[in-house]
Amino acid sequence: MPGAIYAEGLVKTFGDVRALDGVDLDVPEGTVLGLLGPNGAGKTTAVRCLTTLLTPDSGRAVVAGIDVLKHPNEVRRSIGLSGQFAAVDEYLTGRENLQMVGQLYQMPARQAKARAAELLDRFSLSDAADRPSKTYSGGMRRRLDLAAALVVSPPVMFMDEPTTGLDPRNRQALWEVIQELVSGGTTLLLTTQYLEEADHLAHDICVIDHGRVIARGTSDQLKAQTGGERVEVVVHDRDRIAAATRILAGFGKGETTVDQHTRKLTVPVTGGAKLLAEVIRELDARGIEIDDIGLRRPTLDDVFISLTGHVAEAEGTNGANGTGADPAAAPAAGGRPAADPAPPDASPAPDAGDRHRKETGR
């Protein structure tokens, strides 16, 4: 039986760009799927197709047991969405933004007011609650947008890079909110550029690149696919990096990566602590002084590099991949998601509440 979020063979093209090329997803109820990939890989396009903001060219999608293509309005009433860009009304106060979202979901006014106060406190916005949101900093606007996505407690949530722009304290607070939601039965699809975030929150991880799923599994399973352990060495003298690299190549089971700025060398190995001792002896025999050395398991960064050929890109950017940047991720005026390029007759006309949710990503 399909999970709370299910996609089969999703394809979406924008001119010559094939943003999605047959994506399959299956997220069991009450779990978190971390969707990883380089900027422009198709993550945001997938989210927008699953949340009815884009119509796929082909394929099938079911969210909360509802066919996304046949009954988009019903899907919108069953999901919460925090898009990649903060979508708040800058002329309303933080409190008014949250109360408006609650009332659009037909929440009683008193309940909407209480829920707004609760979320403002939870996201450390109480002091600014009655200021127009146009006076908020970028991080505050992001927190307000996240709070708006949580005004109601839908069975399925989509969060597209939710912690981009948040400081470590607020990022940790959001992680706690996510864990509470999931423990209460909410299903979450999370896209992120923070690999630590996926490692911490996701039950399963799906790596997407060039519009295709290239790997999936738990964090441990993906790390096991990458294989082995890593020796990390910090060389004291920058001039000895090349010599140290040649030595590590003799022990390694793959390419040695070099960070010139930190003078850190990393190489995949097998052999554990015994091999580490041999590396230390060889470096000492060659007169190469080191500041630090250690043995560690693969991280999701290693998985990402192994699968996509490069590190995760900087947060909040939309770089191009081999087929071009993700067109659905580009912001329109005011920082809102780009307008839906799907034809007008792609879905039934929404009511006022649905129009607001489509425009703001909720």
Tab-separated table of C-alpha atoms in Angstrom:
chain	number	residue	atom	x	y	z
A	1	MET	CA	0.000	0.000	0.000
A	2	PRO	CA	1.462	3.426	-0.954
A	3	GLY	CA	2.699	5.652	1.830
A	4	ALA	CA	1.361	9.046	2.888
A	5	ILE	CA	3.406	10.580	0.049
A	6	TYR	CA	3.713	8.522	-3.116
A	7	ALA	CA	5.036	9.400	-6.565
A	8	GLU	CA	5.593	7.177	-9.560
A	9	GLY	CA	7.383	8.233	-12.738
A	10	LEU	CA	7.035	11.999	-12.255
A	11	VAL	CA	8.256	13.931	-15.298
A	12	LYS	CA	8.319	17.713	-15.622
A	13	THR	CA	10.005	19.693	-18.382
A	14	PHE	CA	10.511	23.412	-18.934
A	15	GLY	CA	11.385	23.841	-22.586
A	16	ASP	CA	14.583	21.857	-23.133
A	17	VAL	CA	15.157	21.406	-19.388
A	18	ARG	CA	13.990	18.063	-17.985
A	19	ALA	CA	13.641	19.090	-14.343
A	20	LEU	CA	12.126	15.730	-13.296
A	21	ASP	CA	12.963	12.590	-15.224
A	22	GLY	CA	10.868	9.771	-13.811
A	23	VAL	CA	11.034	10.382	-10.051
A	24	ASP	CA	9.645	7.669	-7.735
A	25	LEU	CA	9.026	8.356	-4.028
A	26	ASP	CA	7.265	6.460	-1.247
A	27	VAL	CA	7.127	7.984	2.254
A	28	PRO	CA	5.449	5.842	4.953
A	29	GLU	CA	3.017	7.558	7.293
A	30	GLY	CA	4.602	9.176	10.347
A	31	THR	CA	8.141	9.290	8.918
A	32	VAL	CA	10.528	11.899	7.518
A	33	LEU	CA	12.025	11.615	4.029
A	34	GLY	CA	15.089	13.770	3.462
A	35	LEU	CA	15.352	14.798	-0.195
A	36	LEU	CA	18.950	15.718	-0.986
A	37	GLY	CA	20.635	16.859	-4.164
A	38	PRO	CA	22.702	19.622	-5.762
A	39	ASN	CA	21.045	22.953	-6.465
A	40	GLY	CA	19.049	22.610	-9.666
A	41	ALA	CA	18.653	18.850	-9.240
A	42	GLY	CA	14.835	19.014	-9.215
A	43	LYS	CA	14.028	18.938	-5.490
A	44	THR	CA	11.840	22.039	-5.460
A	45	THR	CA	10.123	20.983	-8.701
A	46	ALA	CA	9.225	17.666	-7.071
A	47	VAL	CA	7.813	19.446	-4.011
A	48	ARG	CA	5.763	21.814	-6.160
A	49	CYS	CA	4.323	18.922	-8.174
A	50	LEU	CA	3.377	17.046	-5.011
A	51	THR	CA	1.736	20.142	-3.492
A	52	THR	CA	-0.330	20.971	-6.624
A	53	LEU	CA	1.632	24.140	-7.487
A	54	LEU	CA	2.887	22.508	-10.691
A	55	THR	CA	1.251	19.913	-12.922
A	56	PRO	CA	3.647	17.137	-13.979
A	57	ASP	CA	3.837	16.231	-17.638
A	58	SER	CA	3.397	12.568	-16.775
A	59	GLY	CA	3.436	10.239	-13.809
A	60	ARG	CA	1.262	9.685	-10.775
A	61	ALA	CA	1.227	11.251	-7.310
A	62	VAL	CA	-0.847	10.511	-4.217
A	63	VAL	CA	-0.657	12.595	-1.025
A	64	ALA	CA	-2.595	11.711	2.147
A	65	GLY	CA	-4.441	9.082	0.133
A	66	ILE	CA	-5.666	11.668	-2.422
A	67	ASP	CA	-4.769	11.706	-6.108
A	68	VAL	CA	-2.880	14.957	-6.664
A	69	LEU	CA	-3.918	15.350	-10.325
A	70	LYS	CA	-7.575	14.410	-9.913
A	71	HIS	CA	-8.352	16.198	-6.627
A	72	PRO	CA	-5.867	19.046	-6.103
A	73	ASN	CA	-8.177	21.117	-3.891
A	74	GLU	CA	-8.611	18.222	-1.472
A	75	VAL	CA	-4.841	17.737	-1.358
A	76	ARG	CA	-4.345	21.408	-0.425
A	77	ARG	CA	-6.694	21.018	2.525
A	78	SER	CA	-4.642	18.062	3.799
A	79	ILE	CA	-1.103	19.457	3.645
A	80	GLY	CA	1.139	22.140	5.075
A	81	LEU	CA	3.901	23.738	3.028
A	82	SER	CA	6.861	25.925	3.872
A	83	GLY	CA	8.401	26.926	0.563
A	84	GLN	CA	11.991	27.781	-0.205
A	85	PHE	CA	11.306	31.508	0.081
A	86	ALA	CA	9.490	33.232	2.960
A	87	ALA	CA	5.959	34.108	1.799
A	88	VAL	CA	4.435	36.469	4.362
A	89	ASP	CA	2.296	39.577	3.946
A	90	GLU	CA	4.746	42.353	4.751
A	91	TYR	CA	1.998	44.866	5.605
A	92	LEU	CA	0.478	42.652	8.296
A	93	THR	CA	2.037	42.132	11.688
A	94	GLY	CA	3.483	38.772	12.592
A	95	ARG	CA	0.429	38.041	14.735
A	96	GLU	CA	-1.990	39.072	11.975
A	97	ASN	CA	-0.184	36.868	9.442
A	98	LEU	CA	-0.626	33.793	11.607
A	99	GLN	CA	-4.226	34.577	12.556
A	100	MET	CA	-5.096	35.124	8.891
A	101	VAL	CA	-3.725	31.691	7.940
A	102	GLY	CA	-5.716	30.068	10.753
A	103	GLN	CA	-8.932	31.759	9.647
A	104	LEU	CA	-8.340	30.788	6.016
A	105	TYR	CA	-8.278	27.212	7.258
A	106	GLN	CA	-11.673	27.978	8.911
A	107	MET	CA	-10.219	27.889	12.403
A	108	PRO	CA	-12.399	29.752	14.971
A	109	ALA	CA	-11.066	33.266	15.632
A	110	ARG	CA	-10.287	32.594	19.299
A	111	GLN	CA	-8.437	29.382	18.459
A	112	ALA	CA	-6.496	31.102	15.657
A	113	LYS	CA	-5.456	33.869	18.068
A	114	ALA	CA	-4.293	31.374	20.701
A	115	ARG	CA	-2.396	29.297	18.145
A	116	ALA	CA	-0.708	32.428	16.760
A	117	ALA	CA	0.478	33.434	20.234
A	118	GLU	CA	1.792	29.913	20.869
A	119	LEU	CA	3.783	29.829	17.628
A	120	LEU	CA	5.131	33.366	18.044
A	121	ASP	CA	6.533	32.312	21.401
A	122	ARG	CA	7.853	29.022	20.021
A	123	PHE	CA	9.795	30.777	17.258
A	124	SER	CA	11.039	33.639	19.497
A	125	LEU	CA	8.919	36.263	17.746
A	126	SER	CA	6.737	37.423	20.643
A	127	ASP	CA	8.609	40.712	21.082
A	128	ALA	CA	8.023	41.563	17.412
A	129	ALA	CA	4.516	40.088	17.179
A	130	ASP	CA	2.745	43.410	16.639
A	131	ARG	CA	5.240	44.954	14.238
A	132	PRO	CA	4.625	44.862	10.459
A	133	SER	CA	6.568	41.926	9.054
A	134	LYS	CA	8.272	44.241	6.527
A	135	THR	CA	10.367	45.451	9.480
A	136	TYR	CA	11.580	41.907	10.215
A	137	SER	CA	15.061	40.672	9.392
A	138	GLY	CA	15.438	37.888	6.847
A	139	GLY	CA	15.788	35.263	9.570
A	140	MET	CA	12.690	36.551	11.391
A	141	ARG	CA	10.644	36.451	8.196
A	142	ARG	CA	11.782	32.877	7.656
A	143	ARG	CA	10.720	31.901	11.165
A	144	LEU	CA	7.338	33.575	10.665
A	145	ASP	CA	6.846	31.670	7.405
A	146	LEU	CA	7.645	28.389	9.153
A	147	ALA	CA	5.238	29.238	11.964
A	148	ALA	CA	2.496	29.909	9.397
A	149	ALA	CA	3.018	26.443	7.911
A	150	LEU	CA	2.366	24.992	11.374
A	151	VAL	CA	-0.794	26.946	12.292
A	152	VAL	CA	-2.849	23.846	11.603
A	153	SER	CA	-1.541	20.332	12.101
A	154	PRO	CA	-2.048	18.650	8.722
A	155	PRO	CA	-1.292	14.948	8.292
A	156	VAL	CA	1.348	15.695	5.648
A	157	MET	CA	3.956	18.462	5.678
A	158	PHE	CA	6.387	19.651	3.005
A	159	MET	CA	9.367	21.774	4.007
A	160	ASP	CA	11.672	23.052	1.261
A	161	GLU	CA	15.033	23.957	2.841
A	162	PRO	CA	13.256	25.213	5.989
A	163	THR	CA	16.300	26.180	8.061
A	164	THR	CA	18.104	28.222	5.412
A	165	GLY	CA	18.992	31.555	7.022
A	166	LEU	CA	18.297	30.438	10.594
A	167	ASP	CA	20.908	30.752	13.312
A	168	PRO	CA	21.942	27.553	15.160
A	169	ARG	CA	19.579	28.168	18.099
A	170	ASN	CA	16.505	28.636	15.912
A	171	ARG	CA	17.546	25.740	13.695
A	172	GLN	CA	17.649	23.495	16.751
A	173	ALA	CA	14.245	24.806	17.847
A	174	LEU	CA	12.758	23.912	14.460
A	175	TRP	CA	14.280	20.442	14.657
A	176	GLU	CA	12.475	19.954	17.976
A	177	VAL	CA	9.184	21.124	16.422
A	178	ILE	CA	9.640	18.685	13.529
A	179	GLN	CA	10.361	15.799	15.894
A	180	GLU	CA	7.214	16.600	17.894
A	181	LEU	CA	5.089	16.700	14.737
A	182	VAL	CA	6.408	13.369	13.508
A	183	SER	CA	6.011	11.716	16.907
A	184	GLY	CA	2.349	12.799	16.694
A	185	GLY	CA	1.903	11.012	13.355
A	186	THR	CA	2.711	13.740	10.809
A	187	THR	CA	4.487	12.673	7.612
A	188	LEU	CA	7.180	15.060	6.382
A	189	LEU	CA	9.083	15.489	3.138
A	190	LEU	CA	12.118	17.671	3.849
A	191	THR	CA	14.524	19.100	1.294
A	192	THR	CA	17.742	20.444	2.736
A	193	GLN	CA	21.297	21.452	1.912
A	194	TYR	CA	22.360	20.804	5.514
A	195	LEU	CA	23.502	17.192	5.473
A	196	GLU	CA	23.678	17.191	9.271
A	197	GLU	CA	19.976	18.073	9.259
A	198	ALA	CA	19.057	15.090	7.097
A	199	ASP	CA	21.259	12.845	9.239
A	200	HIS	CA	19.518	14.084	12.393
A	201	LEU	CA	15.882	14.119	11.259
A	202	ALA	CA	15.283	11.780	8.319
A	203	HIS	CA	14.216	8.157	8.676
A	204	ASP	CA	15.072	7.658	4.997
A	205	ILE	CA	17.072	9.711	2.528
A	206	CYS	CA	16.609	10.053	-1.216
A	207	VAL	CA	19.370	11.607	-3.333
A	208	ILE	CA	18.245	13.255	-6.550
A	209	ASP	CA	20.434	14.614	-9.340
A	210	HIS	CA	19.579	15.808	-12.859
A	211	GLY	CA	15.913	15.069	-12.139
A	212	ARG	CA	16.494	11.407	-11.257
A	213	VAL	CA	16.681	9.467	-8.009
A	214	ILE	CA	20.237	8.134	-7.857
A	215	ALA	CA	20.226	6.583	-4.364
A	216	ARG	CA	17.908	5.943	-1.450
A	217	GLY	CA	18.064	4.337	1.965
A	218	THR	CA	18.685	5.160	5.599
A	219	SER	CA	21.629	7.333	6.552
A	220	ASP	CA	23.580	4.271	7.691
A	221	GLN	CA	22.767	2.356	4.506
A	222	LEU	CA	23.984	5.190	2.291
A	223	LYS	CA	27.144	5.554	4.341
A	224	ALA	CA	27.740	1.811	4.049
A	225	GLN	CA	27.429	2.097	0.245
A	226	THR	CA	30.163	4.721	0.307
A	227	GLY	CA	32.256	2.183	2.180
A	228	GLY	CA	35.098	2.031	4.656
A	229	GLU	CA	36.476	4.599	7.020
A	230	ARG	CA	38.307	7.868	6.465
A	231	VAL	CA	41.737	8.952	7.676
A	232	GLU	CA	41.907	12.708	8.174
A	233	VAL	CA	45.262	14.421	8.540
A	234	VAL	CA	45.976	18.096	9.207
A	235	VAL	CA	49.506	18.883	7.993
A	236	HIS	CA	51.425	21.527	9.971
A	237	ASP	CA	53.444	22.906	7.050
A	238	ARG	CA	51.489	23.833	3.920
A	239	ASP	CA	54.560	23.089	1.794
A	240	ARG	CA	54.414	19.407	2.840
A	241	ILE	CA	50.833	18.834	1.669
A	242	ALA	CA	51.937	17.304	-1.637
A	243	ALA	CA	54.326	14.879	0.095
A	244	ALA	CA	51.663	13.891	2.630
A	245	THR	CA	49.185	13.323	-0.195
A	246	ARG	CA	51.563	10.858	-1.874
A	247	ILE	CA	51.989	8.950	1.400
A	248	LEU	CA	48.234	8.718	2.027
A	249	ALA	CA	47.691	7.517	-1.535
A	250	GLY	CA	49.760	4.455	-0.647
A	251	PHE	CA	47.351	3.543	2.148
A	252	GLY	CA	44.078	4.707	0.625
A	253	LYS	CA	41.328	2.862	-1.195
A	254	GLY	CA	40.282	5.869	-3.207
A	255	GLU	CA	41.149	9.438	-4.108
A	256	THR	CA	42.657	11.708	-1.460
A	257	THR	CA	40.796	15.002	-1.075
A	258	VAL	CA	42.767	18.080	-0.062
A	259	ASP	CA	41.510	21.252	1.606
A	260	GLN	CA	44.327	23.743	1.046
A	261	HIS	CA	42.830	26.346	3.369
A	262	THR	CA	42.702	24.087	6.434
A	263	ARG	CA	45.636	21.885	5.287
A	264	LYS	CA	43.380	18.842	5.812
A	265	LEU	CA	43.759	15.656	3.772
A	266	THR	CA	41.100	12.938	3.725
A	267	VAL	CA	41.372	9.456	2.215
A	268	PRO	CA	39.093	6.379	2.370
A	269	VAL	CA	40.807	3.363	3.969
A	270	THR	CA	40.254	-0.079	5.402
A	271	GLY	CA	42.189	-1.439	8.339
A	272	GLY	CA	40.999	0.604	11.298
A	273	ALA	CA	43.268	1.676	14.143
A	274	LYS	CA	46.111	-0.603	13.036
A	275	LEU	CA	46.337	1.172	9.690
A	276	LEU	CA	46.112	4.565	11.403
A	277	ALA	CA	49.207	3.685	13.441
A	278	GLU	CA	51.041	2.738	10.239
A	279	VAL	CA	50.121	6.081	8.640
A	280	ILE	CA	51.443	7.966	11.673
A	281	ARG	CA	54.735	6.035	11.576
A	282	GLU	CA	55.194	6.668	7.863
A	283	LEU	CA	54.503	10.395	8.152
A	284	ASP	CA	56.954	10.623	11.062
A	285	ALA	CA	59.608	8.687	9.151
A	286	ARG	CA	59.298	11.154	6.251
A	287	GLY	CA	59.607	14.113	8.614
A	288	ILE	CA	56.089	15.418	7.986
A	289	GLU	CA	54.791	17.204	11.085
A	290	ILE	CA	51.040	16.982	11.670
A	291	ASP	CA	48.676	19.034	13.830
A	292	ASP	CA	45.926	16.432	13.982
A	293	ILE	CA	45.068	12.952	12.714
A	294	GLY	CA	42.035	10.758	13.174
A	295	LEU	CA	39.898	7.905	11.886
A	296	ARG	CA	36.172	8.427	11.270
A	297	ARG	CA	33.188	6.804	9.604
A	298	PRO	CA	31.818	8.209	6.335
A	299	THR	CA	29.470	11.173	6.697
A	300	LEU	CA	26.605	12.220	4.459
A	301	ASP	CA	29.036	14.715	2.940
A	302	ASP	CA	31.115	11.753	1.775
A	303	VAL	CA	27.980	10.088	0.421
A	304	PHE	CA	27.006	13.271	-1.402
A	305	ILE	CA	30.436	13.672	-2.980
A	306	SER	CA	30.568	9.999	-3.935
A	307	LEU	CA	27.143	10.057	-5.606
A	308	THR	CA	27.073	13.484	-7.251
A	309	GLY	CA	30.768	14.186	-7.760
A	310	HIS	CA	30.830	17.391	-5.707
A	311	VAL	CA	29.972	18.793	-2.292
A	312	ALA	CA	26.589	20.185	-1.345
A	313	GLU	CA	26.387	23.762	-2.589
A	314	ALA	CA	25.981	26.884	-0.503
A	315	GLU	CA	22.623	27.426	1.135
A	316	GLY	CA	19.974	29.593	-0.446
A	317	THR	CA	21.394	29.537	-3.971
A	318	ASN	CA	20.057	28.117	-7.168
A	319	GLY	CA	23.078	27.016	-9.097
A	320	ALA	CA	22.845	25.234	-12.399
A	321	ASN	CA	23.295	21.577	-12.880
A	322	GLY	CA	24.016	19.770	-16.090
A	323	THR	CA	20.632	20.687	-17.509
A	324	GLY	CA	20.290	24.139	-15.985
A	325	ALA	CA	18.922	25.525	-12.737
A	326	ASP	CA	15.679	24.239	-11.287
A	327	PRO	CA	13.147	26.562	-12.980
A	328	ALA	CA	10.510	26.039	-10.299
A	329	ALA	CA	12.870	27.297	-7.623
A	330	ALA	CA	13.301	30.795	-9.070
A	331	PRO	CA	11.636	33.529	-6.977
A	332	ALA	CA	9.219	36.019	-8.464
A	333	ALA	CA	8.822	39.595	-7.253
A	334	GLY	CA	8.515	39.943	-3.501
A	335	GLY	CA	10.400	36.712	-2.825
A	336	ARG	CA	7.385	34.505	-3.497
A	337	PRO	CA	7.643	31.277	-5.501
A	338	ALA	CA	7.414	31.733	-9.259
A	339	ALA	CA	3.959	31.626	-10.781
A	340	ASP	CA	2.631	28.223	-11.728
A	341	PRO	CA	3.477	27.735	-15.430
A	342	ALA	CA	0.868	24.982	-15.755
A	343	PRO	CA	-2.041	25.718	-18.106
A	344	PRO	CA	-5.097	27.392	-16.498
A	345	ASP	CA	-7.273	24.335	-16.980
A	346	ALA	CA	-4.821	21.998	-15.250
A	347	SER	CA	-6.955	21.836	-12.091
A	348	PRO	CA	-10.364	22.966	-10.807
A	349	ALA	CA	-10.635	26.616	-9.784
A	350	PRO	CA	-9.781	26.976	-6.082
A	351	ASP	CA	-11.859	28.874	-3.555
A	352	ALA	CA	-10.518	32.012	-1.835
A	353	GLY	CA	-8.687	30.033	0.813
A	354	ASP	CA	-7.129	27.771	-1.770
A	355	ARG	CA	-6.025	30.773	-3.821
A	356	HIS	CA	-4.248	32.209	-0.795
A	357	ARG	CA	-2.561	28.894	-0.026
A	358	LYS	CA	-1.426	28.552	-3.617
A	359	GLU	CA	-0.063	32.100	-3.739
A	360	THR	CA	1.734	31.922	-0.421
A	361	GLY	CA	2.739	28.280	-0.518
A	362	ARG	CA	0.208	27.303	2.154
